[in-house]
Short mmCIF file of C-alpha atoms in Angstrom, two decimals:
data_model
loop_
_atom_site.label_atom_id
_atom_site.label_comp_id
_atom_site.label_asym_id
_atom_site.label_seq_id
_atom_site.Cartn_x
_atom_site.Cartn_y
_atom_site.Cartn_z
CA MET A 469 9.63 -5.33 14.83
CA LYS A 470 7.84 -6.91 11.50
CA GLN A 471 4.22 -6.86 12.07
CA LEU A 472 2.88 -8.31 8.89
CA ALA A 473 -0.60 -7.42 7.06
CA ALA A 474 -1.78 -9.11 3.96
CA GLY A 475 -3.02 -7.06 1.35
CA ALA A 476 -5.30 -7.05 -1.73
CA ALA A 477 -4.27 -10.11 -4.23
CA ALA A 478 -6.06 -13.01 -5.43
CA ALA A 479 -7.59 -15.44 -5.56
CA ALA A 480 -7.46 -19.28 -3.76
CA LEU A 481 -4.70 -20.17 -2.96
CA GLY A 482 -5.05 -23.29 -5.04
CA MET A 483 -4.80 -21.71 -7.75
CA VAL A 484 -1.97 -18.31 -5.92
CA LEU A 485 0.45 -20.71 -5.01
CA VAL A 486 0.96 -24.63 -6.11
CA PHE A 487 2.75 -23.69 -8.77
CA ALA A 488 6.04 -22.38 -6.21
CA VAL A 489 6.29 -25.71 -4.42
CA GLY A 490 9.60 -27.34 -4.86
CA THR A 491 9.96 -25.43 -7.54
CA ALA A 492 9.90 -21.78 -7.51
CA ALA A 493 12.46 -19.89 -5.78
CA ILE A 494 12.67 -16.41 -3.92
CA GLY A 495 15.03 -14.09 -3.12
CA GLY A 496 15.18 -11.92 -0.07
CA THR A 497 17.84 -9.78 1.09
CA SER A 498 18.18 -8.86 4.64
CA SER A 499 16.70 -5.11 6.34
CA GLU A 500 17.51 -3.80 9.61
CA SER A 501 14.41 -3.87 12.37
CA VAL A 502 13.11 -1.12 13.66
CA SER A 503 10.56 -0.96 15.69
CA GLY A 504 7.47 -1.69 16.44
CA GLY A 505 4.10 -2.99 18.19
CA GLY A 506 5.11 -7.19 18.15
CA GLY A 507 6.29 -8.68 14.49
CA GLY A 508 9.56 -10.01 13.22
CA ASN A 509 11.87 -8.98 11.63
CA GLY A 510 11.33 -8.88 8.04
CA GLN A 511 15.30 -9.92 7.57
CA GLY A 512 13.77 -11.93 4.90
CA LEU A 513 15.66 -14.58 3.52
CA LYS A 514 19.27 -14.45 2.36
CA GLY A 515 19.26 -17.31 -1.11
CA ASP A 516 16.64 -18.93 -3.05
CA ALA A 517 14.51 -20.92 -0.76
CA PRO A 518 11.04 -22.55 -1.99
CA VAL A 519 7.54 -22.00 -1.01
CA PRO A 520 6.85 -25.08 1.45
CA ALA A 521 4.27 -27.64 0.28
CA SER A 522 2.98 -28.31 4.37
CA TYR A 523 2.66 -23.97 4.38
CA LEU A 524 0.00 -24.10 1.68
CA PRO A 525 -2.63 -25.33 3.38
CA TRP A 526 -2.49 -22.57 6.27
CA ILE A 527 -1.91 -19.76 3.96
CA LYS A 528 -5.50 -21.21 2.65
CA LYS A 529 -7.48 -20.76 6.08
CA ALA A 530 -5.88 -17.93 6.92
CA ALA A 531 -6.03 -15.70 3.68
CA ASP A 532 -9.46 -16.99 4.71
CA LEU A 533 -10.29 -15.25 7.76
CA CYS A 534 -11.17 -12.66 5.39
CA PRO A 535 -11.05 -13.17 2.46
CA GLU A 536 -11.30 -9.88 1.73
CA ASP A 537 -8.78 -7.95 2.93
CA GLU A 538 -5.86 -10.74 2.63
CA SER A 539 -4.61 -13.18 -0.39
CA PRO A 540 -2.93 -16.52 0.36
CA SER A 541 0.06 -15.12 -2.24
CA LEU A 542 0.49 -12.00 -0.40
CA ILE A 543 0.69 -13.55 2.74
CA ALA A 544 3.29 -16.16 1.51
CA ALA A 545 5.24 -13.17 0.52
CA GLN A 546 5.16 -11.83 3.75
CA LEU A 547 6.35 -15.19 5.44
CA TRP A 548 8.39 -14.80 2.95
CA ALA A 549 9.87 -11.68 4.04
CA GLU A 550 9.95 -12.30 7.11
CA SER A 551 11.83 -16.30 7.32
CA GLY A 552 12.30 -16.92 4.14
CA PHE A 553 9.87 -19.61 5.20
CA GLN A 554 12.11 -21.14 7.86
CA ASP A 555 11.84 -21.56 11.62
CA ARG A 556 14.29 -19.24 13.21
CA ASP A 557 14.72 -16.32 15.41
CA GLY A 558 15.22 -12.96 15.16
CA PRO A 559 18.09 -10.34 16.74
CA PRO A 560 17.44 -9.38 20.58
CA THR A 561 16.13 -5.87 20.23
CA ALA A 562 14.46 -3.54 22.51
CA SER A 563 11.07 -4.95 21.47
CA GLY A 564 11.65 -8.91 22.23
CA THR A 565 12.92 -11.39 20.30
CA ALA A 566 11.08 -12.65 17.01
CA LYS A 567 10.06 -16.23 16.64
CA GLY A 568 9.25 -18.66 14.12
CA PRO A 569 8.69 -18.46 10.13
CA ALA A 570 6.33 -14.60 11.34
CA GLN A 571 8.88 -14.16 13.34
CA PHE A 572 6.03 -13.18 16.65
CA ILE A 573 7.23 -11.43 19.50
CA ASP A 574 5.57 -12.22 23.09
CA SER A 575 4.41 -9.74 23.81
CA THR A 576 1.52 -9.55 20.24
CA TRP A 577 1.46 -13.91 20.70
CA VAL A 578 0.36 -13.41 23.53
CA THR A 579 -3.07 -11.86 22.00
CA TYR A 580 -3.34 -14.20 18.14
CA GLY A 581 -1.09 -17.27 18.86
CA ARG A 582 -3.56 -20.07 19.70
CA ASP A 583 -2.72 -23.92 19.41
CA ASP A 584 -4.33 -23.87 16.55
CA ASP A 585 -2.31 -27.66 14.49
CA GLY A 586 -4.18 -29.43 17.08
CA SER A 587 0.08 -29.64 18.92
CA GLY A 588 -1.58 -29.45 22.24
CA THR A 589 0.65 -25.31 22.73
CA ALA A 590 0.56 -22.19 20.49
CA SER A 591 4.01 -21.20 19.59
CA PRO A 592 5.47 -18.97 16.99
CA HIS A 593 7.11 -21.76 15.79
CA ASP A 594 4.67 -24.07 14.28
CA VAL A 595 4.58 -23.60 11.03
CA GLY A 596 0.10 -24.01 11.68
CA ASP A 597 -0.08 -22.36 15.10
CA ALA A 598 2.37 -18.94 13.43
CA VAL A 599 1.13 -18.27 9.60
CA MET A 600 -2.40 -18.53 11.56
CA ALA A 601 -1.75 -15.31 13.97
CA LEU A 602 -0.87 -13.80 10.76
CA GLY A 603 -3.50 -13.94 9.56
CA ARG A 604 -5.58 -13.27 12.86
CA TYR A 605 -3.64 -10.23 13.57
CA MET A 606 -3.09 -8.60 9.67
CA CYS A 607 -7.38 -9.12 9.50
CA SER A 608 -7.50 -6.84 13.27
CA LEU A 609 -4.56 -4.32 11.55
CA PHE A 610 -7.03 -3.90 8.26
CA GLY A 611 -10.09 -3.52 9.83
CA GLN A 612 -7.32 -0.08 11.87
CA ALA A 613 -6.68 0.42 7.80
CA LYS A 614 -9.42 0.46 6.72
CA ALA A 615 -11.21 2.78 9.82
CA SER A 616 -8.47 5.11 9.40
CA SER A 617 -8.76 8.19 6.84
CA TYR A 618 -5.52 7.78 6.03
CA PRO A 619 -3.77 7.63 2.79
CA GLY A 620 -1.66 5.40 0.91
CA GLY A 621 -3.78 2.11 0.64
CA ALA A 622 -5.31 -0.51 3.34
CA ASP A 623 -3.11 -3.33 2.28
CA ALA A 624 0.41 -1.15 2.46
CA LEU A 625 -0.62 0.48 6.07
CA ALA A 626 -1.98 -2.99 7.16
CA LEU A 627 1.44 -4.08 6.26
CA ALA A 628 3.20 -0.86 7.97
CA GLY A 629 1.48 -1.61 10.96
CA TYR A 630 3.23 -4.71 11.13
CA ASN A 631 6.24 -3.56 10.62
CA ALA A 632 6.89 -0.94 12.57
CA GLY A 633 3.64 -0.75 15.00
CA TRP A 634 -0.08 0.64 14.42
CA GLY A 635 1.45 3.61 16.44
CA ALA A 636 4.05 4.37 14.82
CA VAL A 637 1.50 4.36 12.02
CA GLN A 638 -0.73 6.64 13.85
CA LYS A 639 2.02 8.82 14.41
CA TYR A 640 2.96 9.85 11.11
CA ASN A 641 -0.81 9.48 9.12
CA GLY A 642 0.26 7.09 7.20
CA VAL A 643 2.74 4.42 6.48
CA PRO A 644 5.41 6.07 8.21
CA PRO A 645 9.07 7.42 6.45
CA TYR A 646 11.59 4.98 7.91
CA ARG A 647 13.66 3.17 5.21
CA GLU A 648 12.79 -0.50 6.24
CA THR A 649 8.96 0.65 6.23
CA SER A 650 8.87 1.09 3.22
CA ASP A 651 11.08 -1.51 1.79
CA TYR A 652 9.66 -4.00 3.44
CA VAL A 653 5.92 -3.20 2.25
CA ALA A 654 7.69 -2.41 -1.43
CA LYS A 655 8.73 -6.31 -1.88
CA ILE A 656 5.81 -7.70 0.10
CA GLN A 657 3.45 -5.73 -2.59
CA ALA A 658 5.62 -6.82 -5.58
CA LYS A 659 6.34 -9.48 -4.58
CA ALA A 660 2.48 -11.26 -3.93
CA ALA A 661 2.16 -9.34 -6.83
CA GLU A 662 4.46 -11.46 -9.37
CA TRP A 663 3.19 -14.26 -7.61
CA ARG A 664 -0.49 -13.58 -8.28
CA VAL A 665 0.09 -13.07 -11.88
CA LEU A 666 2.06 -16.15 -12.43
CA ALA A 667 -0.58 -18.58 -11.18
CA GLU A 668 -3.49 -16.45 -12.40
CA ALA A 669 -2.16 -16.12 -15.75
CA PRO A 670 -4.37 -17.77 -17.97
CA PRO A 671 -3.47 -19.30 -20.72
CA PRO A 672 -1.45 -18.79 -23.98
CA VAL A 673 -2.39 -17.17 -27.31
CA THR A 674 -2.50 -18.76 -30.00
CA GLY A 675 -2.22 -18.21 -34.00
CA SER A 676 0.23 -16.18 -35.57
CA GLY A 677 -0.52 -12.48 -37.58
CA ALA A 678 -0.09 -9.43 -36.12
CA GLY A 679 -3.06 -9.26 -33.69
CA ALA A 680 -1.73 -12.45 -31.54
CA ASP A 681 2.18 -10.81 -31.44
CA ALA A 682 -0.12 -7.35 -30.05
CA VAL A 683 -1.51 -9.57 -26.95
CA ARG A 684 1.52 -11.09 -26.88
CA LYS A 685 3.46 -8.14 -25.74
CA ALA A 686 0.82 -6.94 -23.73
CA THR A 687 0.83 -10.39 -22.06
CA ALA A 688 4.39 -9.07 -21.14
CA TYR A 689 2.79 -6.16 -18.56
CA LEU A 690 0.04 -7.91 -16.35
CA GLY A 691 0.64 -6.70 -12.72
CA LEU A 692 1.90 -3.06 -13.96
CA PRO A 693 -0.26 -0.22 -12.41
CA TYR A 694 -3.08 1.50 -14.22
CA VAL A 695 -0.26 5.49 -14.75
CA TRP A 696 -2.94 8.04 -15.94
CA GLY A 697 -1.32 9.58 -19.32
CA GLY A 698 1.70 6.36 -18.25
CA GLY A 699 3.79 4.29 -21.15
CA SER A 700 4.48 4.95 -24.77
CA PRO A 701 5.42 2.33 -27.53
CA ALA A 702 8.58 2.13 -25.52
CA GLY A 703 7.53 0.99 -22.37
CA PRO A 704 5.79 1.47 -19.48
CA SER A 705 6.46 4.92 -17.25
CA VAL A 706 5.12 7.64 -14.81
CA GLY A 707 2.27 9.78 -15.92
CA PHE A 708 0.70 12.82 -14.55
CA CYS A 709 -2.50 14.18 -12.47
CA ASP A 710 -5.39 16.52 -13.66
CA ASP A 711 -7.83 17.63 -12.32
CA LYS A 712 -9.82 14.08 -12.49
CA ASN A 713 -7.43 11.73 -13.58
CA GLY A 714 -4.43 10.12 -11.18
CA TRP A 715 -4.97 10.46 -8.78
CA LEU A 716 -5.45 7.78 -5.59
CA ASN A 717 -5.83 8.18 -1.44
CA GLY A 718 -5.87 11.60 -2.39
CA THR A 719 -1.43 11.26 -3.57
CA CYS A 720 -0.97 12.65 -7.42
CA PHE A 721 -0.58 8.29 -8.03
CA ALA A 722 -0.11 8.35 -11.29
CA SER A 723 3.66 11.39 -10.99
CA SER A 724 5.51 8.44 -8.30
CA HIS A 725 4.27 4.97 -10.47
CA SER A 726 5.35 3.66 -14.11
CA GLY A 727 3.19 2.25 -15.92
CA PHE A 728 -0.02 2.61 -18.97
CA ASP A 729 -3.25 4.10 -18.84
CA CYS A 730 -5.72 1.77 -20.81
CA SER A 731 -4.90 3.26 -24.62
CA SER A 732 -0.97 3.51 -24.22
CA LEU A 733 -0.92 -0.45 -23.21
CA VAL A 734 -3.18 -0.75 -26.71
CA GLN A 735 -0.47 1.31 -28.31
CA ALA A 736 2.31 0.13 -27.04
CA SER A 737 0.98 -3.59 -27.67
CA TRP A 738 0.46 -3.17 -31.46
CA TRP A 739 3.42 -0.41 -32.42
CA GLN A 740 5.46 -2.67 -33.41
CA SER A 741 2.94 -3.54 -36.82
CA VAL A 742 0.76 -0.64 -36.03
CA LYS A 743 1.45 3.12 -35.22
CA LEU A 744 -1.90 4.14 -33.15
CA PRO A 745 -2.26 6.40 -32.28
CA ARG A 746 -2.08 8.20 -28.24
CA THR A 747 -5.42 7.70 -26.32
CA ALA A 748 -8.66 6.03 -27.42
CA GLY A 749 -10.63 8.30 -29.85
CA ASP A 750 -7.71 8.62 -32.00
CA GLN A 751 -7.59 4.65 -32.13
CA TYR A 752 -11.70 4.20 -32.62
CA THR A 753 -10.98 7.41 -35.75
CA ALA A 754 -8.05 4.70 -37.47
CA THR A 755 -9.54 2.31 -37.20
CA ALA A 756 -12.85 2.74 -37.31
CA SER A 757 -12.81 1.39 -41.44
CA ARG A 758 -12.38 -2.29 -40.33
CA PRO A 759 -15.19 -2.76 -37.82
CA VAL A 760 -15.81 -6.03 -36.23
CA PRO A 761 -18.96 -7.87 -35.60
CA MET A 762 -19.18 -8.04 -31.55
CA GLY A 763 -18.82 -12.53 -33.15
CA SER A 764 -16.05 -12.39 -34.59
CA LEU A 765 -13.68 -11.83 -32.24
CA ALA A 766 -9.92 -12.06 -32.97
CA PRO A 767 -6.78 -11.37 -30.63
CA GLY A 768 -5.44 -8.17 -30.67
CA ASP A 769 -9.14 -6.66 -31.67
CA LEU A 770 -10.02 -3.32 -30.63
CA ILE A 771 -13.02 -2.62 -27.82
CA PHE A 772 -14.04 0.37 -27.55
CA TYR A 773 -16.04 2.43 -24.67
CA SER A 774 -17.78 5.98 -24.54
CA HIS A 775 -20.35 7.62 -22.77
CA SER A 776 -21.79 9.59 -25.16
CA GLY A 777 -22.20 6.62 -28.24
CA SER A 778 -19.68 7.63 -29.66
CA GLY A 779 -16.22 6.25 -30.87
CA ALA A 780 -14.36 9.07 -31.02
CA ASP A 781 -15.02 9.58 -27.82
CA SER A 782 -14.04 6.91 -26.24
CA TYR A 783 -13.52 7.24 -22.67
CA HIS A 784 -12.18 3.75 -22.67
CA VAL A 785 -10.09 0.31 -24.94
CA VAL A 786 -9.47 -3.39 -24.78
CA MET A 787 -7.61 -5.69 -26.64
CA TYR A 788 -9.06 -8.88 -27.13
CA TYR A 789 -8.03 -11.94 -25.72
CA GLY A 790 -9.36 -14.56 -26.89
CA ASP A 791 -11.26 -17.23 -25.35
CA GLY A 792 -14.36 -14.49 -24.42
CA LYS A 793 -11.71 -12.40 -22.52
CA VAL A 794 -10.10 -9.05 -21.91
CA ILE A 795 -6.71 -7.70 -21.21
CA GLU A 796 -6.73 -4.23 -19.97
CA ALA A 797 -5.05 -1.79 -18.06
CA PRO A 798 -8.86 -0.43 -16.29
CA LYS A 799 -7.84 2.68 -13.54
CA THR A 800 -6.70 4.08 -11.76
CA GLY A 801 -5.68 1.56 -8.13
CA LYS A 802 -6.34 -0.92 -10.77
CA GLN A 803 -3.74 -3.49 -12.73
CA VAL A 804 -3.03 -3.94 -16.33
CA GLN A 805 -4.96 -7.32 -15.78
CA ILE A 806 -7.07 -10.10 -18.23
CA VAL A 807 -11.11 -10.36 -17.69
CA PRO A 808 -13.74 -11.68 -18.60
CA LEU A 809 -15.11 -9.29 -22.19
CA TYR A 810 -18.04 -7.22 -20.55
CA THR A 811 -20.39 -5.02 -22.59
CA THR A 812 -21.73 -2.74 -19.98
CA GLY A 813 -20.23 0.91 -19.32
CA GLY A 814 -21.29 2.40 -22.74
CA LEU A 815 -19.65 -0.19 -25.66
CA VAL A 816 -19.27 0.93 -28.52
CA GLY A 817 -17.89 -1.87 -30.69
CA ALA A 818 -15.03 -3.60 -32.40
CA THR A 819 -12.11 -2.87 -34.92
CA ARG A 820 -9.46 -4.40 -36.06
CA PRO A 821 -6.39 -2.52 -36.40
CA ALA A 822 -4.83 -5.01 -39.22
#
């Protein structure tokens, strides 16, 4: 059965899901259930369905139960994976029958189900009751995940607990090696990231020229993971780990994920017009003859950070997006993102590749 877990994802629901109401199509595929501690059957939805407007306030409210862990986009992705936002029952299993939009079995519903919508009955078939119960259950699973020493990240562990039962997570000291569970975790995390990026995308880059084109190219990679040693002018790729880089929760993240590190993102984005070298330090050296005052930045300008104060020793490079923001691949465990321009961390200065 499935026991959902929300992962860490975005910010407020008003940004995250409104774009999907009645318009964004979301499809799912069916998958075989595994025996767990009491969530849904995770069969997903065959076909397409929009995120119904009736779910939005409840998803936001459920995310507010533990905002440091839950996110509206991931709660919505779980409901999409569990039922396709439909009130339906799953097939009978040894653990019970999964019911409603969040696919709760009776033994779990007794603990987490309440009459949140004020109808007079706590029912797994009511949207408000089901979504809020999902939120409460996931907050509990996140608490167990964060208190454990298991690898994989709290969001993946909590999702696995919702799917296979926390007992299975404990048995295997991490995400259980069940195909259905690993697929469940991966597809929810991917859908949540997709919705988050779509909802939080800043205004398009305006203007023309090589710099603006480079930024437009970089935005195509929003949401991809930071991968140490990954990425090239051809696009994202797997990376590698050394004695201190590329690791996440005790495992070599870089060798099993495809993405970019900070300088490969810059290199790939500028490649069509300027063949920049691979590392941040070399990129600074190659462009140092074209410095740019921090008050005169234009889209595509490179901004460097160094612990020594020397641009040739830069450990990090970001690209100016415009409107006081930069686009970057920040570090292992994070994704390609757009954030406000920052001057901490050993700011060296900016250059213009072309």
